[in-house]
Coordinates of C-alpha atoms in Angstrom, one line a residue:
M262 CA -20.1 -12.4 -9.5
R263 CA -18.8 -9.0 -8.5
I264 CA -15.2 -8.6 -7.2
V265 CA -13.7 -5.5 -5.7
H266 CA -10.0 -5.3 -6.5
T267 CA -7.8 -2.9 -4.5
A268 CA -4.1 -2.9 -3.7
D269 CA -1.1 -0.9 -2.3
W270 CA -2.7 0.7 0.7
H271 CA 0.8 1.3 2.3
L272 CA -0.7 1.8 5.7
G273 CA 1.7 3.9 7.8
K274 CA 3.3 5.7 4.9
F275 CA 4.9 9.1 5.2
L276 CA 5.0 11.8 2.5
Y277 CA 7.9 14.3 2.9
G278 CA 7.9 13.5 6.7
R279 CA 4.1 13.8 7.0
S280 CA 2.2 10.8 8.3
L281 CA -0.6 9.8 5.9
L282 CA -2.4 7.6 8.5
P283 CA -5.2 10.1 9.0
D284 CA -5.8 10.1 5.3
Q285 CA -5.7 6.3 5.2
E286 CA -8.1 6.0 8.1
H287 CA -10.4 8.4 6.3
F288 CA -10.3 6.2 3.2
V289 CA -10.6 2.8 5.0
K290 CA -13.2 3.6 7.7
G291 CA -14.9 6.6 6.4
Q292 CA -15.2 5.7 2.7
F293 CA -14.2 2.2 1.6
L294 CA -16.0 0.1 4.3
P295 CA -19.3 2.1 4.1
W296 CA -19.2 1.7 0.3
V297 CA -18.6 -2.1 0.7
A298 CA -21.4 -2.4 3.2
E299 CA -23.7 -0.6 0.8
T300 CA -22.7 -2.4 -2.5
R301 CA -22.0 -5.8 -0.9
P302 CA -19.6 -7.3 -3.5
D303 CA -19.1 -11.1 -3.5
L304 CA -15.4 -10.8 -2.6
V305 CA -12.8 -8.1 -1.8
V306 CA -9.2 -8.7 -3.0
L307 CA -6.3 -6.7 -1.5
A308 CA -3.3 -7.4 -3.7
G309 CA -0.4 -6.7 -1.5
D310 CA 1.6 -3.8 0.1
I311 CA -1.0 -3.6 2.8
F312 CA 1.6 -1.9 5.0
D313 CA 4.4 0.5 4.0
R314 CA 7.2 -1.4 5.7
A315 CA 7.8 -4.9 7.1
V316 CA 7.6 -3.7 10.8
A317 CA 4.5 -1.6 10.5
P318 CA 3.7 1.0 13.2
A319 CA 1.2 0.1 15.8
E320 CA -1.4 2.6 14.5
A321 CA -1.2 1.0 11.0
L322 CA -1.7 -2.5 12.6
R323 CA -4.7 -1.3 14.5
L324 CA -6.3 0.2 11.4
F325 CA -5.9 -3.0 9.5
D326 CA -7.2 -5.0 12.5
Q327 CA -10.3 -2.8 12.6
F328 CA -10.7 -3.4 8.8
L329 CA -10.6 -7.2 9.3
V330 CA -13.2 -7.0 12.1
E331 CA -15.6 -4.9 10.1
M332 CA -15.2 -7.2 7.0
N333 CA -16.0 -10.2 9.2
R334 CA -19.1 -8.3 10.6
L335 CA -20.3 -7.6 7.1
G336 CA -19.9 -11.3 6.2
I337 CA -18.0 -10.4 2.9
P338 CA -15.0 -12.6 2.1
L339 CA -11.6 -10.9 1.9
A340 CA -8.5 -12.2 0.0
A341 CA -5.2 -10.5 0.9
I342 CA -1.7 -11.2 0.0
A343 CA 1.7 -9.9 1.2
G344 CA 3.6 -7.4 -1.1
N345 CA 7.3 -6.5 -1.2
H346 CA 6.7 -3.9 1.5
D347 CA 5.0 -6.2 3.9
G348 CA 6.5 -8.5 6.5
P349 CA 5.3 -12.0 5.3
D350 CA 6.2 -13.9 8.4
R351 CA 4.3 -11.5 10.6
M352 CA 1.3 -11.5 8.2
A353 CA 1.2 -15.3 8.2
V354 CA 0.4 -15.4 11.9
G355 CA -3.1 -16.8 12.3
A356 CA -3.8 -17.2 8.6
A357 CA -5.3 -20.6 9.0
L358 CA -7.6 -19.4 11.7
L359 CA -8.7 -16.4 9.8
R360 CA -10.0 -18.6 7.0
N361 CA -12.8 -19.6 9.3
S362 CA -13.8 -15.9 9.4
G363 CA -13.8 -15.6 5.6
V364 CA -10.3 -13.9 5.4
Y365 CA -8.0 -15.7 3.0
L366 CA -4.5 -14.4 3.7
A367 CA -1.4 -15.5 1.8
A368 CA 2.1 -14.6 2.8
R369 CA 4.3 -17.5 1.4
P370 CA 4.8 -18.6 -2.3
E371 CA 3.5 -22.1 -1.7
D372 CA 0.1 -20.7 -0.8
V373 CA -0.7 -20.3 -4.5
L374 CA -0.5 -24.1 -4.9
H375 CA -3.4 -24.5 -2.4
P376 CA -6.3 -22.6 -4.0
A377 CA -9.3 -21.8 -1.9
E378 CA -12.8 -22.9 -3.0
L379 CA -15.5 -20.2 -2.6
D380 CA -19.2 -20.9 -3.3
L381 CA -20.3 -17.3 -3.8
P382 CA -23.8 -16.1 -4.6
G383 CA -22.7 -15.4 -8.2
G384 CA -21.2 -18.9 -8.6
G385 CA -18.2 -21.0 -7.8
L386 CA -14.7 -19.5 -7.6
R387 CA -11.3 -21.0 -7.3
L388 CA -9.0 -18.5 -5.6
F389 CA -5.2 -18.5 -6.3
L390 CA -3.1 -16.3 -4.0
L391 CA 0.5 -15.5 -4.9
P392 CA 2.2 -13.0 -2.5
Y393 CA 5.4 -11.3 -3.5
C394 CA 8.3 -13.8 -3.6
E395 CA 11.9 -13.9 -4.8
P396 CA 13.4 -16.4 -7.2
A397 CA 15.4 -18.1 -4.4
Q398 CA 12.2 -18.9 -2.6
V399 CA 10.7 -20.4 -5.7
R400 CA 13.9 -22.4 -6.5
E401 CA 13.7 -24.0 -3.1
L402 CA 9.9 -24.6 -3.3
L403 CA 10.0 -26.3 -6.7
G404 CA 13.4 -27.8 -6.3
D405 CA 14.5 -26.3 -9.6
G406 CA 18.0 -24.7 -9.6
S407 CA 17.6 -23.2 -13.0
L408 CA 15.2 -20.5 -11.8
H409 CA 17.2 -17.3 -11.4
T410 CA 15.1 -14.4 -12.7
Y411 CA 11.6 -13.2 -11.6
Q412 CA 10.3 -14.2 -15.0
Q413 CA 11.6 -17.7 -14.7
A414 CA 10.4 -18.1 -11.1
Y415 CA 6.9 -16.6 -11.6
A416 CA 6.4 -18.5 -14.9
A417 CA 7.3 -21.8 -13.3
L418 CA 5.2 -21.3 -10.1
L419 CA 2.1 -19.9 -12.0
G420 CA 2.5 -22.8 -14.5
E421 CA 2.2 -25.2 -11.6
A422 CA -0.8 -23.3 -10.2
A423 CA -2.5 -23.2 -13.6
R424 CA -2.7 -27.0 -13.6
L425 CA -5.0 -26.7 -10.6
A426 CA -7.5 -24.4 -12.5
L427 CA -10.9 -26.0 -13.0
P428 CA -13.3 -25.5 -15.9
G429 CA -16.8 -24.4 -15.0
R430 CA -15.5 -22.2 -12.1
V431 CA -14.1 -18.7 -12.1
N432 CA -10.3 -19.1 -11.6
L433 CA -9.1 -15.9 -10.0
L434 CA -5.5 -15.0 -9.4
A435 CA -4.2 -12.4 -7.0
A436 CA -0.4 -11.6 -7.3
H437 CA 2.1 -8.9 -6.3
C438 CA 4.8 -8.4 -9.0
F439 CA 6.0 -6.0 -11.7
A440 CA 4.4 -6.9 -15.0
A441 CA 6.6 -6.0 -18.0
G442 CA 5.5 -2.8 -19.7
G443 CA 3.9 -1.3 -16.7
A444 CA 4.0 2.4 -15.9
V445 CA 5.9 3.1 -12.7
S446 CA 5.7 5.8 -10.0
A447 CA 8.3 7.3 -7.7
S448 CA 6.7 5.8 -4.6
E449 CA 7.3 2.2 -5.7
S450 CA 10.4 0.5 -4.5
P451 CA 13.2 0.7 -7.2
L452 CA 14.5 -2.7 -6.1
Y453 CA 11.5 -4.4 -7.6
V454 CA 10.9 -2.4 -10.7
G455 CA 12.6 -3.1 -14.1
G456 CA 15.3 -5.4 -15.3
T457 CA 15.3 -8.9 -14.0
G458 CA 12.3 -8.0 -11.7
E459 CA 9.9 -8.0 -14.7
V460 CA 7.3 -10.7 -15.2
S461 CA 5.6 -11.4 -18.5
P462 CA 1.8 -10.7 -18.5
A463 CA 1.5 -14.0 -20.4
C464 CA 1.9 -15.7 -17.1
F465 CA -1.6 -14.6 -16.1
D466 CA -3.3 -16.0 -19.2
P467 CA -4.5 -19.3 -17.7
F468 CA -6.7 -17.4 -15.2
D469 CA -9.9 -15.6 -15.8
Y470 CA -8.7 -12.5 -14.1
A471 CA -5.4 -11.6 -12.4
A472 CA -5.8 -9.0 -9.6
L473 CA -2.3 -7.4 -9.4
G474 CA -0.6 -5.2 -6.9
H475 CA 2.7 -3.2 -6.9
L476 CA 2.2 -0.5 -9.5
H477 CA 0.4 2.6 -8.3
A478 CA -1.3 3.7 -11.5
P479 CA -4.4 1.8 -12.6
Q480 CA -3.5 -0.1 -15.8
R481 CA -3.9 -3.3 -17.8
A482 CA -1.2 -6.0 -17.8
G483 CA -1.7 -8.2 -20.8
A484 CA -5.0 -9.9 -21.7
K485 CA -5.9 -11.1 -18.2
G486 CA -4.0 -8.9 -15.7
R487 CA -4.9 -5.6 -14.2
Y488 CA -3.4 -3.2 -11.6
A489 CA -6.0 -1.5 -9.4
G490 CA -3.3 1.0 -8.3
S491 CA -3.1 2.7 -4.9
P492 CA -6.3 4.3 -3.6
L493 CA -4.3 7.4 -2.5
K494 CA -1.5 9.4 -4.0
Y495 CA 1.8 8.5 -2.4
S496 CA 4.2 10.7 -4.4
F497 CA 4.1 14.0 -6.2
D498 CA 4.6 12.3 -9.6
E499 CA 1.2 10.6 -8.9
A500 CA -0.5 14.0 -8.7
S501 CA -2.2 13.6 -12.1
Q502 CA -3.3 10.0 -11.6
A503 CA -7.0 9.2 -11.1
K504 CA -7.1 7.0 -8.0
S505 CA -9.9 4.4 -7.5
V506 CA -10.6 0.8 -6.7
T507 CA -11.5 -1.6 -9.5
V508 CA -14.9 -3.4 -9.7
V509 CA -14.8 -6.6 -11.8
E510 CA -17.9 -8.5 -13.0
L511 CA -16.8 -12.1 -13.6
G512 CA -18.7 -14.9 -15.2
A513 CA -19.5 -15.9 -18.7
G514 CA -17.5 -13.9 -21.3
E515 CA -14.9 -11.2 -20.7
P516 CA -14.6 -9.5 -17.3
Q517 CA -16.5 -6.3 -17.1
V518 CA -14.4 -3.6 -15.4
S519 CA -15.5 -0.3 -13.8
F520 CA -13.9 2.0 -11.2
Q521 CA -15.0 3.6 -7.9
A522 CA -13.2 6.8 -6.9
F523 CA -13.1 8.1 -3.4
P524 CA -12.3 11.9 -2.8
P525 CA -9.2 12.0 -0.6
L526 CA -9.0 13.8 2.7
H527 CA -6.1 15.8 1.2
D528 CA -5.3 15.9 -2.4
V529 CA -1.6 15.8 -3.6
R530 CA -0.7 18.5 -6.0
Q531 CA 2.2 20.4 -7.6
V532 CA 2.2 24.1 -8.2
S533 CA 4.7 26.1 -10.3
G534 CA 5.3 29.8 -11.1
L535 CA 6.8 33.0 -10.1
F536 CA 6.6 33.5 -6.3
E537 CA 4.3 36.6 -6.4
E538 CA 1.9 34.6 -8.7
V539 CA 2.0 31.6 -6.4
L540 CA 1.5 33.8 -3.3
A541 CA -1.5 35.5 -5.0
Q542 CA -2.9 32.0 -5.8
A543 CA -2.4 30.9 -2.2
R544 CA -4.2 34.0 -0.9
E545 CA -7.1 33.5 -3.3
N546 CA -7.4 29.7 -2.8
P547 CA -6.2 28.6 0.6
C548 CA -6.4 24.9 1.1
E549 CA -5.1 21.9 3.1
D550 CA -3.9 19.8 0.1
Y551 CA -0.4 18.3 0.3
L552 CA 1.6 20.6 -2.0
L553 CA 5.0 20.8 -3.6
C554 CA 5.9 24.1 -5.1
E555 CA 8.4 24.9 -7.8
L556 CA 9.5 28.6 -8.1
T557 CA 10.5 29.8 -11.5
D558 CA 11.9 33.2 -10.4
D559 CA 15.3 34.2 -11.8
S560 CA 16.4 35.6 -8.4
P561 CA 16.2 34.5 -4.8
V562 CA 13.0 34.7 -2.8
Y563 CA 13.1 35.5 0.9
L564 CA 11.5 32.8 3.2
P565 CA 9.0 31.5 0.6
M566 CA 7.8 28.6 2.8
D567 CA 7.0 30.8 5.8
R568 CA 5.1 33.3 3.6
L569 CA 3.0 30.6 1.9
R570 CA 2.2 28.3 4.8
P571 CA -0.4 30.6 6.4
Y572 CA -2.6 29.8 3.4
W573 CA -1.2 26.3 2.5
P574 CA -0.4 24.7 5.9
N575 CA 0.4 21.4 4.2
L576 CA 3.0 22.8 1.9
L577 CA 5.6 20.1 2.1
G578 CA 8.4 21.3 0.0
I579 CA 9.7 24.1 -2.3
S580 CA 12.2 23.9 -5.1
S581 CA 13.8 26.8 -7.0
L582 CA 14.9 26.9 -10.6
W583 CA 17.2 29.8 -9.7
L584 CA 19.0 27.7 -7.1
S585 CA 19.2 24.7 -9.4
R586 CA 20.7 26.8 -12.2
A587 CA 23.1 28.5 -9.7
G588 CA 24.4 25.1 -8.6
S589 CA 24.6 23.5 -12.1
G590 CA 27.6 23.1 -14.4
D591 CA 31.1 21.9 -13.9
S592 CA 33.5 23.0 -11.2
A593 CA 35.0 25.7 -13.4
A594 CA 31.6 27.2 -13.9
L595 CA 30.9 27.0 -10.2
R596 CA 34.2 28.7 -9.4
E597 CA 33.3 31.5 -11.8
Q598 CA 30.0 32.0 -10.1
L599 CA 31.7 32.2 -6.7
H600 CA 34.3 34.6 -8.1
R601 CA 31.5 36.9 -9.2
R602 CA 29.5 36.4 -5.9
A603 CA 29.3 40.1 -5.2
A604 CA 26.7 40.6 -8.0
G605 CA 24.7 37.8 -6.4
D606 CA 24.8 39.4 -3.0
A607 CA 23.5 42.7 -4.4
Q608 CA 20.7 40.8 -6.0
V609 CA 19.8 39.2 -2.6
L610 CA 19.7 42.7 -1.1
E611 CA 17.5 44.0 -3.9
Q612 CA 15.0 41.2 -3.4
F613 CA 15.1 41.6 0.4
L614 CA 14.3 45.3 0.1
Q615 CA 11.4 44.6 -2.3
Q616 CA 9.9 41.6 -0.6
I617 CA 10.4 42.6 3.1
C618 CA 10.8 46.4 3.2
G619 CA 8.5 47.1 0.4
R620 CA 10.8 49.5 -1.5
E621 CA 13.2 49.5 -4.4
M622 CA 17.0 49.5 -3.9
E623 CA 18.7 52.8 -4.4
E624 CA 22.3 53.2 -5.6
G625 CA 23.4 54.3 -2.1
D626 CA 22.0 51.1 -0.6
R627 CA 23.9 49.0 -3.1
E628 CA 27.3 50.7 -2.5
L629 CA 26.9 50.7 1.3
F630 CA 26.0 47.0 1.3
L631 CA 28.9 46.0 -1.0
Q632 CA 31.4 48.1 1.0
A633 CA 30.2 46.4 4.2
L634 CA 30.8 43.0 2.6
R635 CA 34.3 44.0 1.5
D636 CA 35.1 45.3 5.0
G637 CA 33.9 42.1 6.5
E638 CA 36.1 40.0 4.1
E639 CA 39.1 42.1 4.9
D640 CA 38.6 41.7 8.6
A641 CA 38.3 38.0 8.2
E642 CA 41.6 37.8 6.4

């Protein structure tokens, strides 16, 4: 049987204040659904963080609703679980009714102890759905006061679920957690990465395949677990990641894994260099990618954002090595920089004349400018 594994859609997410809903709608309605309709997998698994926050914006809810309607029209089963960004109580509304439409939605930890039976064209499948949960929830569910860490809680709960696995059927787990050893990204919530939030990949071993969500880079998690990663780039440190959904062939033998990539509506990239070099690059290659620019000039640059945006309208931020160096060091070093501020002011004037007036600074300009500054400081006193 062929399973499509995806996760971490984060519908409604913003990047540097820019809504990514148009990009997400392009992925869901313009790419993913047509591809699913064409390839017709036996099951689609969405492993958590469907939304970017617990109270999702109305536009994100409408997009997910349209996705559910289209999956029902296609007649392809969908399994979805709540992640740490989702509002589980809101997602649980109507879950029992949705099962009649082929949508298996899990929002509470006890759901993993009630596996769904699917008779798919490729064979029988037992579906275990474990949404994101905290140790306190598992302590209460299992009545075990010794469960304090995520490892203890997930190991105990998945141990109970593993007893329900059946030989002769594919036992598929979907879970949202941080598997120890995973590579993290800046867009993942720091509250749920590292330390006591880690879960050993050995917890997934009793299952034929563990479709995981939470980490945004596609990667393995032990012998049986795998993260599909997010289908879009959600932070600039994900710029070099290859985004995709994971296609898994399950049956006799080891799972066979392949990947399906979808070109984004806007790529997410970082550029770096001297301002004049970056400006030349922008003029030669205008684009609408989401960009973050790092300037390596050793002097200030006048209005770099305004001068680059005619060519890169989705330039979302600029950092300057010159500014970072100027503000670094201890307080004594900073006082020394301020004490010698006149030299910095002359440097600003020189760059202004070069970049805006198109001419070099002459000695008379420098002296006149510095004298005006001194006069202004004396008047202020």
